[in-house]
mmCIF file of C-alpha atoms in Angstrom:
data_model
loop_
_atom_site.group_PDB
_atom_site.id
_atom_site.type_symbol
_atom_site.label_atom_id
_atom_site.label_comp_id
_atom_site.label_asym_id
_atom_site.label_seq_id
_atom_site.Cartn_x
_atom_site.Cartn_y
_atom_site.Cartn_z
ATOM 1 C CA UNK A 1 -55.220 -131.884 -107.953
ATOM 2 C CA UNK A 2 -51.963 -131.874 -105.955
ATOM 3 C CA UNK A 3 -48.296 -132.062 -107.962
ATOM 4 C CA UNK A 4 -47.795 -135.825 -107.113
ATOM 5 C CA UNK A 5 -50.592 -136.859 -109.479
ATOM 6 C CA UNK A 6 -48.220 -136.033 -112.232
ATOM 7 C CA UNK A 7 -45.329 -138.121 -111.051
ATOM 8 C CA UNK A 8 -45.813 -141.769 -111.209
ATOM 9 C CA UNK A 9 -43.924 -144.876 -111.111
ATOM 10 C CA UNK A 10 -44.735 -147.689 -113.497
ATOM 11 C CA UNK A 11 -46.136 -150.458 -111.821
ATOM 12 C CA UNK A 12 -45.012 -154.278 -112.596
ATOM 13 C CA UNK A 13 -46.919 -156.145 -114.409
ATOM 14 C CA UNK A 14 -46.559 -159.198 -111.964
ATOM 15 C CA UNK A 15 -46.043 -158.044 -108.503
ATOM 16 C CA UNK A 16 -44.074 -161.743 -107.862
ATOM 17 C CA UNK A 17 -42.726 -164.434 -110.421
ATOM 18 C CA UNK A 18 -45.320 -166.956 -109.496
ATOM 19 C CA UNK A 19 -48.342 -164.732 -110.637
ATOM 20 C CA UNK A 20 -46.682 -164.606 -113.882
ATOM 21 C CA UNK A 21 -45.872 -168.393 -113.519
ATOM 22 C CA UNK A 22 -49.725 -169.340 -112.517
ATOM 23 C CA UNK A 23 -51.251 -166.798 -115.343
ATOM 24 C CA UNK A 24 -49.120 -168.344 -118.018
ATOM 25 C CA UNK A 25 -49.914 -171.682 -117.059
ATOM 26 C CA UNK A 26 -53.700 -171.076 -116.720
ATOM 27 C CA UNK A 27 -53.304 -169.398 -120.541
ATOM 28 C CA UNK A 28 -51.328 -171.975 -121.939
ATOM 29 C CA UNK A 29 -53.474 -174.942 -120.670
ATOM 30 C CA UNK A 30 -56.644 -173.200 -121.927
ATOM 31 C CA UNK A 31 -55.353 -172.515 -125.385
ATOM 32 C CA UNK A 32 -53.826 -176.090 -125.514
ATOM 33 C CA UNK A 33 -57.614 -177.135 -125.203
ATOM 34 C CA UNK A 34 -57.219 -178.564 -121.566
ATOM 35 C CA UNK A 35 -60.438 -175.784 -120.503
ATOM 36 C CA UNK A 36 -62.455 -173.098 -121.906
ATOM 37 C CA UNK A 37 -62.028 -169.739 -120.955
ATOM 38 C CA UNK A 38 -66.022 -169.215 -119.797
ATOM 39 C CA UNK A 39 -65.280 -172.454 -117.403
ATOM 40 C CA UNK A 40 -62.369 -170.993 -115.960
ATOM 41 C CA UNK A 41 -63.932 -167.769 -115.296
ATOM 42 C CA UNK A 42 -66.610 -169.657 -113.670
ATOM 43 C CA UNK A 43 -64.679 -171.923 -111.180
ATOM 44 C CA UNK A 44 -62.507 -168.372 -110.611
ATOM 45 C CA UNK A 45 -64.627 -166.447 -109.432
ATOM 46 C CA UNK A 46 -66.628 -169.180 -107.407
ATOM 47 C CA UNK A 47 -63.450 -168.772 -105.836
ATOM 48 C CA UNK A 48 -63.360 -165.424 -105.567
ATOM 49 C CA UNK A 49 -66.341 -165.427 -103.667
ATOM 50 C CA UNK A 50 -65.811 -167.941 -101.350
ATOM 51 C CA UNK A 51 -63.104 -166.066 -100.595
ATOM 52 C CA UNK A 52 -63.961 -162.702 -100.437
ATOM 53 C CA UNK A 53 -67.196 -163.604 -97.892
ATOM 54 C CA UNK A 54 -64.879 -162.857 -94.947
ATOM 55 C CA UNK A 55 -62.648 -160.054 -95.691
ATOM 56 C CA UNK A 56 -62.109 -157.602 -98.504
ATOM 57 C CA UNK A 57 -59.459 -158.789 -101.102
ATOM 58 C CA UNK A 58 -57.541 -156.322 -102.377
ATOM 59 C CA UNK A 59 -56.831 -157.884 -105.964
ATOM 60 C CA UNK A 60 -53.045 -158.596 -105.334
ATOM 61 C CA UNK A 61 -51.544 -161.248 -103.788
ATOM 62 C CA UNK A 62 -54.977 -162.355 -102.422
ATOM 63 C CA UNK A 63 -56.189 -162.627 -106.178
ATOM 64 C CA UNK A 64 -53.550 -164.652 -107.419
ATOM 65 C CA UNK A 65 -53.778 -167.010 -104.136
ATOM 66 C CA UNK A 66 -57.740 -167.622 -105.344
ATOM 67 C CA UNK A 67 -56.330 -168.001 -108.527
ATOM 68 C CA UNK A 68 -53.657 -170.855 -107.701
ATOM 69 C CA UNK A 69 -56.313 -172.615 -105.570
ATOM 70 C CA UNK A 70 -58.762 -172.599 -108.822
ATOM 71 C CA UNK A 71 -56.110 -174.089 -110.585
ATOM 72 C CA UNK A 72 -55.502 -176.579 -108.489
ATOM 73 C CA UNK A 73 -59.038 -177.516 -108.227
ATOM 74 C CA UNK A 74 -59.537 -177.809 -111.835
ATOM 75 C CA UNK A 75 -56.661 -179.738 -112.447
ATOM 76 C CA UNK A 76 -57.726 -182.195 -109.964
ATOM 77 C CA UNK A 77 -61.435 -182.596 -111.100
ATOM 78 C CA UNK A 78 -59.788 -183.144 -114.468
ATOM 79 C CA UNK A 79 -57.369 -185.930 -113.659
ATOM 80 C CA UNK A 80 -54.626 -184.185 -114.636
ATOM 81 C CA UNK A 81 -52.578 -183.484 -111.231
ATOM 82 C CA UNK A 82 -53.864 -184.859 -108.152
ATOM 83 C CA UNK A 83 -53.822 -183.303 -104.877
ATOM 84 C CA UNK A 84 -51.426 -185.783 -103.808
ATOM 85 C CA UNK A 85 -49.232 -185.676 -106.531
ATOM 86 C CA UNK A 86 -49.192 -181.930 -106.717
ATOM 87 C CA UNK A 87 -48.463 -182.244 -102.147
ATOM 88 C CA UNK A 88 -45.629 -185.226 -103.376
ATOM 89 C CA UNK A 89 -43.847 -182.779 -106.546
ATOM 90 C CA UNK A 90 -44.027 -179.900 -103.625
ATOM 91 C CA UNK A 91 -42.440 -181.313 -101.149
ATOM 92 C CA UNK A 92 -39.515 -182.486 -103.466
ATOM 93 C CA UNK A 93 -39.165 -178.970 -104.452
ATOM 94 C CA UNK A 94 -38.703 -177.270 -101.105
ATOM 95 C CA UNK A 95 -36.471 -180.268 -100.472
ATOM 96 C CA UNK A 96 -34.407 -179.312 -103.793
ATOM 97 C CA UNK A 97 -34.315 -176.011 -102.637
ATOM 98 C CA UNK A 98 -33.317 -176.685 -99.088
ATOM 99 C CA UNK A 99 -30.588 -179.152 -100.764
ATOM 100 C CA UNK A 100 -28.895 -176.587 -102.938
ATOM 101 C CA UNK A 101 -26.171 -174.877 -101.954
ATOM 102 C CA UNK A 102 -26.658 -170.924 -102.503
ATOM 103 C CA UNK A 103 -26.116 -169.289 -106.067
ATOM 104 C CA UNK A 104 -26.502 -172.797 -107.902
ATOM 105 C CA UNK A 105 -29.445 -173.711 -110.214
ATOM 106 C CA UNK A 106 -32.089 -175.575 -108.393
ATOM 107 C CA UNK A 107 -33.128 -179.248 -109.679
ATOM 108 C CA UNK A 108 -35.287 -181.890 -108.459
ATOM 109 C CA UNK A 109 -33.844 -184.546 -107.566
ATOM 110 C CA UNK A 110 -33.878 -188.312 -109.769
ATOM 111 C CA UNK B 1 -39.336 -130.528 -107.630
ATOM 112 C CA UNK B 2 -41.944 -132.431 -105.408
ATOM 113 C CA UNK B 3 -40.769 -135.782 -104.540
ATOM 114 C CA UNK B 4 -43.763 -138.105 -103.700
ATOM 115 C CA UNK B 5 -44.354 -141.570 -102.855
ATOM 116 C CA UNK B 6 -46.476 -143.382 -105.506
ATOM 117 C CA UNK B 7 -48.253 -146.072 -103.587
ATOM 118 C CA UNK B 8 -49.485 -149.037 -104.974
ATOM 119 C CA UNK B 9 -49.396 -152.553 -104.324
ATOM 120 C CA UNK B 10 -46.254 -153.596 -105.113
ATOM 121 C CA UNK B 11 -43.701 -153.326 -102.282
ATOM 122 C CA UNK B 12 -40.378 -154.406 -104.193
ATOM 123 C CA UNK B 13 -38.231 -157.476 -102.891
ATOM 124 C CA UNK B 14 -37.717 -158.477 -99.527
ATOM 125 C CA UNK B 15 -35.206 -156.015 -98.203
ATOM 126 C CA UNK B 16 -32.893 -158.793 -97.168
ATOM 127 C CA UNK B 17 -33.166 -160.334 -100.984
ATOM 128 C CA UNK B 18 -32.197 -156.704 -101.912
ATOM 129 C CA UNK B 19 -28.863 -157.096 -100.183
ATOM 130 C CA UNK B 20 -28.085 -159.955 -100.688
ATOM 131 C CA UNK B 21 -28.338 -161.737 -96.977
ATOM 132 C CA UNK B 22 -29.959 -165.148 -96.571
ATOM 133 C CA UNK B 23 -32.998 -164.823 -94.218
ATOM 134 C CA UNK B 24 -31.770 -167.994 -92.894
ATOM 135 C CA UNK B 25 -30.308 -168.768 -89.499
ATOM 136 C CA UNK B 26 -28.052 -171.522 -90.534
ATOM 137 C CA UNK B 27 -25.297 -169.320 -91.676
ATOM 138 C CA UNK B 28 -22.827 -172.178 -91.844
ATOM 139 C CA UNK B 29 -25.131 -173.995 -94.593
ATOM 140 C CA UNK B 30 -26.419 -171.574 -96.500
ATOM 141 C CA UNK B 31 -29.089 -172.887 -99.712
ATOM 142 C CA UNK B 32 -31.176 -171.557 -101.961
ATOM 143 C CA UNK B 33 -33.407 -168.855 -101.070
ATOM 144 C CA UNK B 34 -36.739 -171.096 -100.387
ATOM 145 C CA UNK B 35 -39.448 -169.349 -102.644
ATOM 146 C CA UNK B 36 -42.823 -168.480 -100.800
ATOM 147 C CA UNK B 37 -45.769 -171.782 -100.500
ATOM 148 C CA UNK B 38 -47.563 -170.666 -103.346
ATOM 149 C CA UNK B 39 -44.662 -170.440 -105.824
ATOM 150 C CA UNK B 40 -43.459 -174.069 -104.718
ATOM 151 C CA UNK B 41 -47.193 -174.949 -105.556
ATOM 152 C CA UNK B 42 -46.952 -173.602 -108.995
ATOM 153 C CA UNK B 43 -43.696 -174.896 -109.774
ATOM 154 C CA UNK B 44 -45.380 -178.558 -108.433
ATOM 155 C CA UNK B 45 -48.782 -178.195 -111.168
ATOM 156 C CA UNK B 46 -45.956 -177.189 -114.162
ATOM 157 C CA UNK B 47 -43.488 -180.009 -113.479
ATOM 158 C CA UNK B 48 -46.232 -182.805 -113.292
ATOM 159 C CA UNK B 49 -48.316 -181.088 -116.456
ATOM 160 C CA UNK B 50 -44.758 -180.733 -118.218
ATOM 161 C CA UNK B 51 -43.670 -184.761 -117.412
ATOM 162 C CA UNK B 52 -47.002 -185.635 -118.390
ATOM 163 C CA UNK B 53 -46.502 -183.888 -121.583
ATOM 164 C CA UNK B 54 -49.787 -181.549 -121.111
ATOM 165 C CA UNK B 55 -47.998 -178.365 -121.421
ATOM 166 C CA UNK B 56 -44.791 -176.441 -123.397
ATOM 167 C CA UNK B 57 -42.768 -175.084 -120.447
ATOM 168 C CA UNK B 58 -41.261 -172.625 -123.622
ATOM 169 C CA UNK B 59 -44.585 -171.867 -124.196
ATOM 170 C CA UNK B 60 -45.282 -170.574 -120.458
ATOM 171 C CA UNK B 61 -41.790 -168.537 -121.088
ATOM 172 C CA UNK B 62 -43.494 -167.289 -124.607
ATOM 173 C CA UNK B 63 -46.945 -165.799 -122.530
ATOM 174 C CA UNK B 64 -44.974 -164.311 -119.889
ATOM 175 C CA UNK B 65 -42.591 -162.640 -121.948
ATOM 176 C CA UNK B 66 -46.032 -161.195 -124.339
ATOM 177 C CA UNK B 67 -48.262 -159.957 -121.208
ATOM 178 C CA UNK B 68 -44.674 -158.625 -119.375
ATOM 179 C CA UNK B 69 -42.940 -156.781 -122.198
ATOM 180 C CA UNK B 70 -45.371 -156.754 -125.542
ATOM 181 C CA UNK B 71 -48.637 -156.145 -124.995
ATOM 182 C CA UNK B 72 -50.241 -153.143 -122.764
ATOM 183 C CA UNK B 73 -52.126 -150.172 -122.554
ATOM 184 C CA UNK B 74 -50.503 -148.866 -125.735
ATOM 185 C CA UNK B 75 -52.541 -150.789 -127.964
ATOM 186 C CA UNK B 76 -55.487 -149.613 -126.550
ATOM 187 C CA UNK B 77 -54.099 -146.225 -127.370
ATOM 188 C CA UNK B 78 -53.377 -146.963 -130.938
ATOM 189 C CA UNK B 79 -56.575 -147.877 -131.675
ATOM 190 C CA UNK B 80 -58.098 -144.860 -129.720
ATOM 191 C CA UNK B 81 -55.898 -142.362 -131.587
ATOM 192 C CA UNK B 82 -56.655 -143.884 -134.650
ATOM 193 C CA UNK B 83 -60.599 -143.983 -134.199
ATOM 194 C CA UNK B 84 -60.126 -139.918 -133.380
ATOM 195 C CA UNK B 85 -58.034 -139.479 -136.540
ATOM 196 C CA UNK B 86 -60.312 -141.522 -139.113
ATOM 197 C CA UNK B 87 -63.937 -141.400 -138.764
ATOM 198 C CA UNK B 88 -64.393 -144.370 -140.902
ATOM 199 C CA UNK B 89 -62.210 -146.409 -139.295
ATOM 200 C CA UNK B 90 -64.168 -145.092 -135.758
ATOM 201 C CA UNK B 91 -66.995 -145.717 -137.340
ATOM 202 C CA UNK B 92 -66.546 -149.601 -138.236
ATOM 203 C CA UNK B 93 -64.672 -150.232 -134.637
ATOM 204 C CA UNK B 94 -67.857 -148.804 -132.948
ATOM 205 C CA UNK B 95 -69.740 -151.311 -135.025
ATOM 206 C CA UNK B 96 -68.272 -154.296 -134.856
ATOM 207 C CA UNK B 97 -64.532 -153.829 -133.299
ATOM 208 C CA UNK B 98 -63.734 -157.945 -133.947
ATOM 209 C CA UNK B 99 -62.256 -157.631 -137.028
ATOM 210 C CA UNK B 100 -61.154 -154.224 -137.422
ATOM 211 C CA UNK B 101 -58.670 -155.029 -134.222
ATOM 212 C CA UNK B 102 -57.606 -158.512 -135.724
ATOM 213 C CA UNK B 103 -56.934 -156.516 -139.154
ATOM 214 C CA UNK B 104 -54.442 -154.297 -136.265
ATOM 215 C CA UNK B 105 -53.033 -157.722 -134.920
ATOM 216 C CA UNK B 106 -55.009 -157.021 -131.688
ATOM 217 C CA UNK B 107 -57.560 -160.241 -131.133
ATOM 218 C CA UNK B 108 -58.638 -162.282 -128.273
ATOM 219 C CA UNK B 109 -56.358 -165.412 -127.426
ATOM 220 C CA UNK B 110 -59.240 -166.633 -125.379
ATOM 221 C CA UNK B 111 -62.110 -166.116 -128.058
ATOM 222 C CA UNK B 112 -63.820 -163.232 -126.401
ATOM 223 C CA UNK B 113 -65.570 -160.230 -128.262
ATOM 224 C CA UNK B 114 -64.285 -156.865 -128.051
ATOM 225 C CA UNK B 115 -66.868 -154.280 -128.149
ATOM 226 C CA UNK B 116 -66.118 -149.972 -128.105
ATOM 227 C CA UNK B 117 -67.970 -148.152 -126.379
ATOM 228 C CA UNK B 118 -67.771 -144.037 -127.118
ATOM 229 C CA UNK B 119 -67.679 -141.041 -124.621
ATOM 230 C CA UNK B 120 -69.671 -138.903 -125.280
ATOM 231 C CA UNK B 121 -70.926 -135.321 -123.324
ATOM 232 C CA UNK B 122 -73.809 -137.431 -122.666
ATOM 233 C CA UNK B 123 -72.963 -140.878 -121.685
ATOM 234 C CA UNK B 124 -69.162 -141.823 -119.810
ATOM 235 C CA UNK B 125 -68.751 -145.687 -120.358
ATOM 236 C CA UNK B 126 -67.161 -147.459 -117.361
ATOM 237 C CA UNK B 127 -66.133 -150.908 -117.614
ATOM 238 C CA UNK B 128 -65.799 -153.596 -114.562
ATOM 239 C CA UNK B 129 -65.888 -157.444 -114.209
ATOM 240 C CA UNK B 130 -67.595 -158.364 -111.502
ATOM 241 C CA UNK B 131 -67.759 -161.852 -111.751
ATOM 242 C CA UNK B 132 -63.423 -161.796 -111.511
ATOM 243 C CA UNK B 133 -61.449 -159.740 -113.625
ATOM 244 C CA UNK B 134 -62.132 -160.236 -117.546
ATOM 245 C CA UNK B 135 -60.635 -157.599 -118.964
ATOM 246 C CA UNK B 136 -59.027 -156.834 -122.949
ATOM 247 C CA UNK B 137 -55.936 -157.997 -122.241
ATOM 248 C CA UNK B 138 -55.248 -157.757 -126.100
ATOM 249 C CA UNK B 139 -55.513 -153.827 -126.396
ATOM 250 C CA UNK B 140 -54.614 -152.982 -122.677
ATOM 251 C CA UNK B 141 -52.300 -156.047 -121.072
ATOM 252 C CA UNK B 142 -52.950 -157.250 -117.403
ATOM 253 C CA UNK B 143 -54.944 -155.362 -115.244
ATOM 254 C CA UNK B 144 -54.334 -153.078 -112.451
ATOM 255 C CA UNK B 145 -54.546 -154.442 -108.822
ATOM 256 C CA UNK B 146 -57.205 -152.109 -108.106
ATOM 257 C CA UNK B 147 -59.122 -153.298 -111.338
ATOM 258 C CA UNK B 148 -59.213 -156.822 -109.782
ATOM 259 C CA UNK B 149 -60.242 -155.499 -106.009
ATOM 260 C CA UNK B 150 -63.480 -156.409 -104.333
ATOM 261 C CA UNK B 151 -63.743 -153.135 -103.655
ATOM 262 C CA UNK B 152 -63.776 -151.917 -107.322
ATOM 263 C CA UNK B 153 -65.879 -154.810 -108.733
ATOM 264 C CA UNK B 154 -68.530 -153.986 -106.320
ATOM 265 C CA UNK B 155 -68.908 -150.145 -105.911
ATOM 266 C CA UNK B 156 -68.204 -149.460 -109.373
ATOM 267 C CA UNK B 157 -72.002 -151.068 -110.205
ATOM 268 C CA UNK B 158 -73.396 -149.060 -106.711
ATOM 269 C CA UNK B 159 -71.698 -146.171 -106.649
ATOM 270 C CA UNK B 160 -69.625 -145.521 -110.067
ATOM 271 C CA UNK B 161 -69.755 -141.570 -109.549
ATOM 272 C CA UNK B 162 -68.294 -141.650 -106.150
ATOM 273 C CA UNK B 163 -66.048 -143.667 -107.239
ATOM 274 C CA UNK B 164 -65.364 -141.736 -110.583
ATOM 275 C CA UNK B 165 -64.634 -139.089 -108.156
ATOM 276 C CA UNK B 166 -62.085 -141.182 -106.186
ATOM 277 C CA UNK B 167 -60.159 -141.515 -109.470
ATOM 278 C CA UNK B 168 -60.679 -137.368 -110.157
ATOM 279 C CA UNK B 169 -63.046 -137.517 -112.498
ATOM 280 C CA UNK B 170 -65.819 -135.325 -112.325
ATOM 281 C CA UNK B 171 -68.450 -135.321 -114.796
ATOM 282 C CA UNK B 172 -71.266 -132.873 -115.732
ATOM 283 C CA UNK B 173 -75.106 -132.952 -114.046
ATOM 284 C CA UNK B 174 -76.181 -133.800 -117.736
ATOM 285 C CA UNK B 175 -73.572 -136.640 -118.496
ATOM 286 C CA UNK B 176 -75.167 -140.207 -117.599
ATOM 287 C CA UNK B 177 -72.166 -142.874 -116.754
ATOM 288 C CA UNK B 178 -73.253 -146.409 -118.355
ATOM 289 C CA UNK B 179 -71.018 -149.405 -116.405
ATOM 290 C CA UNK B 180 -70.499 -151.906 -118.598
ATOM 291 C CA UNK B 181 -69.872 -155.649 -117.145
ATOM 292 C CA UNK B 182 -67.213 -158.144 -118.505
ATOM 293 C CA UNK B 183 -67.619 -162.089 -118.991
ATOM 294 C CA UNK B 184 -65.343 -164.768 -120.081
ATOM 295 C CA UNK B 185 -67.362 -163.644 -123.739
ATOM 296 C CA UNK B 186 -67.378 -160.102 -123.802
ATOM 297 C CA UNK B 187 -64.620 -157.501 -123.195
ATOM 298 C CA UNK B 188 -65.107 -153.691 -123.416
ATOM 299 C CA UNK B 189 -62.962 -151.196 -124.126
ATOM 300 C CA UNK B 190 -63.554 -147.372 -123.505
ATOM 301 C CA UNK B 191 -63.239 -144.834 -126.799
ATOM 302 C CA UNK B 192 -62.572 -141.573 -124.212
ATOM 303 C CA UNK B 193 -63.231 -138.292 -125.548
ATOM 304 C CA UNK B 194 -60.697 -136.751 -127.597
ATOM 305 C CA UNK B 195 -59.343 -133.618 -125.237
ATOM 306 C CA UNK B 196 -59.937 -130.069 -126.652
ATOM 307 C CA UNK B 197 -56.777 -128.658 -128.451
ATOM 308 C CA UNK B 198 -55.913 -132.036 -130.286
ATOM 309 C CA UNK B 199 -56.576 -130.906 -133.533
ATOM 310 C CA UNK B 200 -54.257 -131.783 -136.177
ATOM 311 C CA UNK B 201 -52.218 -133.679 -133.730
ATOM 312 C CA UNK B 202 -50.218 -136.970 -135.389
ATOM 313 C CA UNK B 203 -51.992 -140.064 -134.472
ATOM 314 C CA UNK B 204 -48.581 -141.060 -132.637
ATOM 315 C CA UNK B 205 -48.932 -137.732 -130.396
ATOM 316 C CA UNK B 206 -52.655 -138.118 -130.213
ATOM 317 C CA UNK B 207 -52.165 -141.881 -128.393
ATOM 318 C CA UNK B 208 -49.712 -140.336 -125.922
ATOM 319 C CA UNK B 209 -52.715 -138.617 -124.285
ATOM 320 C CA UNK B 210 -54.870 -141.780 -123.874
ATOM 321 C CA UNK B 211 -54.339 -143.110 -120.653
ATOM 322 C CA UNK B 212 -55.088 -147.125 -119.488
ATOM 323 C CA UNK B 213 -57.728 -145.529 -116.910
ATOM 324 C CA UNK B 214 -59.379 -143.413 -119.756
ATOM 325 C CA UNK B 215 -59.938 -146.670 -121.725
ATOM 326 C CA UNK B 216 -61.409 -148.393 -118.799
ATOM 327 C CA UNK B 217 -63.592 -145.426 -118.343
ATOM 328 C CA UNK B 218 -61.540 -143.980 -114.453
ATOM 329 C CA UNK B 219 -60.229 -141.727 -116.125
ATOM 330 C CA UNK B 220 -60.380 -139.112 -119.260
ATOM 331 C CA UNK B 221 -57.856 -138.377 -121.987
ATOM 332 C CA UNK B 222 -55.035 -136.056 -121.115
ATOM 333 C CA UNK B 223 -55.241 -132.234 -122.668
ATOM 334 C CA UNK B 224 -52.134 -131.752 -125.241
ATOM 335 C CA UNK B 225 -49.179 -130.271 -122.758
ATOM 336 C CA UNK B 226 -50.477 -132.262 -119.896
ATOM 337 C CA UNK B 227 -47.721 -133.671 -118.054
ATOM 338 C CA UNK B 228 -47.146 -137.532 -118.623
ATOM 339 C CA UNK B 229 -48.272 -139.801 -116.070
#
């Protein structure tokens, strides 16, 4: 075994903010009663899948990507956020963003 | 003193974020830093579920904060120490680990069973999800990238020697390795073996030598005066 094995860095938890973001929400709406956990493991890793029929995904970014998208999905089958609304509230946040000036705290606007 | 690159699959903030510059042409009308697609797709879901009243944005900042900072691997290792230190206690977690881990604080937010499954010179328990990534998130937090990899959910059912080997593990001829599949309903987690020259060690020393990968079955307890990794 070469020395490096016994250094190591700790690695984050969330690579990016929005994997922690999606997670949380996915948790939160399940224990709120919105879904069960067995039928979001099920529409997940549908996703999964369908995804990983073309290419190798490497359970980072490309995992929380299939996750977001099975979020979406089930939110939409449920009535609960549309595709349109979700495309609408987007928008109006990379406009927010676009709007802000630099270093102040982001809000959507009226 | 070697100084090595540990790779893995995080590659830190943009180096431009890092220094503060706007990746931005517009230097005269400089915004917000625009966050990536997906995180302006995330932000959409929780501001229509939050004006519709479905969700507790504190509550998001209450999970986050739990999986980031409060809950990880050593949990896991409490619990292994502890079965190593107190045969009764190992010997109701081996039977029915439910309650024994809610009596520690440790249960499943998402209803699943936790079951133990012990090393032994004769069997080395491996655990995968193949279906996506279920996992005891209670005892060891969020899993590993790798963990969640195509290429770990599938070869670790083929091939879990070779890739036992890719994580340095070698076993004996005589020890079988049992892989042991997660669903939304069942979580496993690994009891490794307890290394040689533990003996009388505190249970607080004993659970700095189990490792996340030894309770997912990559990996095997660290001997006393191993380095830390």
């Amino acid at each position: 075994m070469s020395e490096c094995a016994e250094i190591s860095a700790p690695e984050p938890v969330f690579a990016e903010p929005w994997h922690a973001q999606v997670f949380a929400l996915t948790v939160h709406l399940n224990e709120a009663g919105r879904f069960s956990w067995g039928e979001w493991v099920e529409r997940f890793s549908a996703t999964l899948k369908r995804h990983g029929l073309g290419r190798e995904l490497d359970g980072g970014e490309d995992y929380f990507r299939a996750w977001l998208e099975t979020l979406e999905m089930f939110l939409a089958e449920q009535g609960a956020a549309s595709p349109a609304e979700a495309e609408v509230m987007r928008s109006r946040w990379e406009e927010a963003y676009l709007s802000t000036p630099h270093g102040e705290p982001v809000r959507l606007q009226g | 003193m070697i100084v090595c690159i540990i790779k893995h699959d995080w590659t830190g903030p943009p180096a431009a974020a890092q220094h503060g510059i706007m990746p931005h042409d517009h230097h005269d009308h400089p915004h917000a830093l625009l966050p990536p697609d997906p995180a302006l797709r995330v932000k959409a879901l929780e501001t229509i579920l939050t004006e519709k009243g479905l969700i507790d944005p504190a509550a998001l900042d209450e999970i986050i904060d739990t999986y980031q900072n409060r809950i990880g691997p050593q949990n896991g290792a409490r619990v292994v120490a502890r079965a190593w230190s107190d045969p009764d206690f190992k010997a109701a977690l081996l039977a029915d680990a439910d309650p024994v881990l809610a009596e520690l604080g440790y249960y499943g937010r998402q209803g699943e069973h936790m079951v133990v499954v012990e090393n032994t010179g004769l069997q080395h328990n491996m655990v995968v999800c193949t279906l996506c990534s279920c996992y005891p998130w209670p005892l060891l937090g969020i899993p590993p990238g790798w963990y969640k990899s195509d290429a770990y959910r599938a070869r670790a059912v083929r091939e879990p020697r070779k890739v036992l080997a890719e994580f340095g593990v070698t076993l004996p001829e005589e020890t079988a390795v049992r892989v042991w599949d997660s669903t939304a309903e069942v979580r496993y987690l690994v009891l490794p073996m307890r290394p040689e020259g533990a003996e009388g060690l505190s249970e607080e020393d004993l659970a700095a030598l189990v490792t996340r990968d030894s309770m997912i079955g990559t990996g095997l307890a660290k001997a006393p005066g191993e380095a830390p990794s």
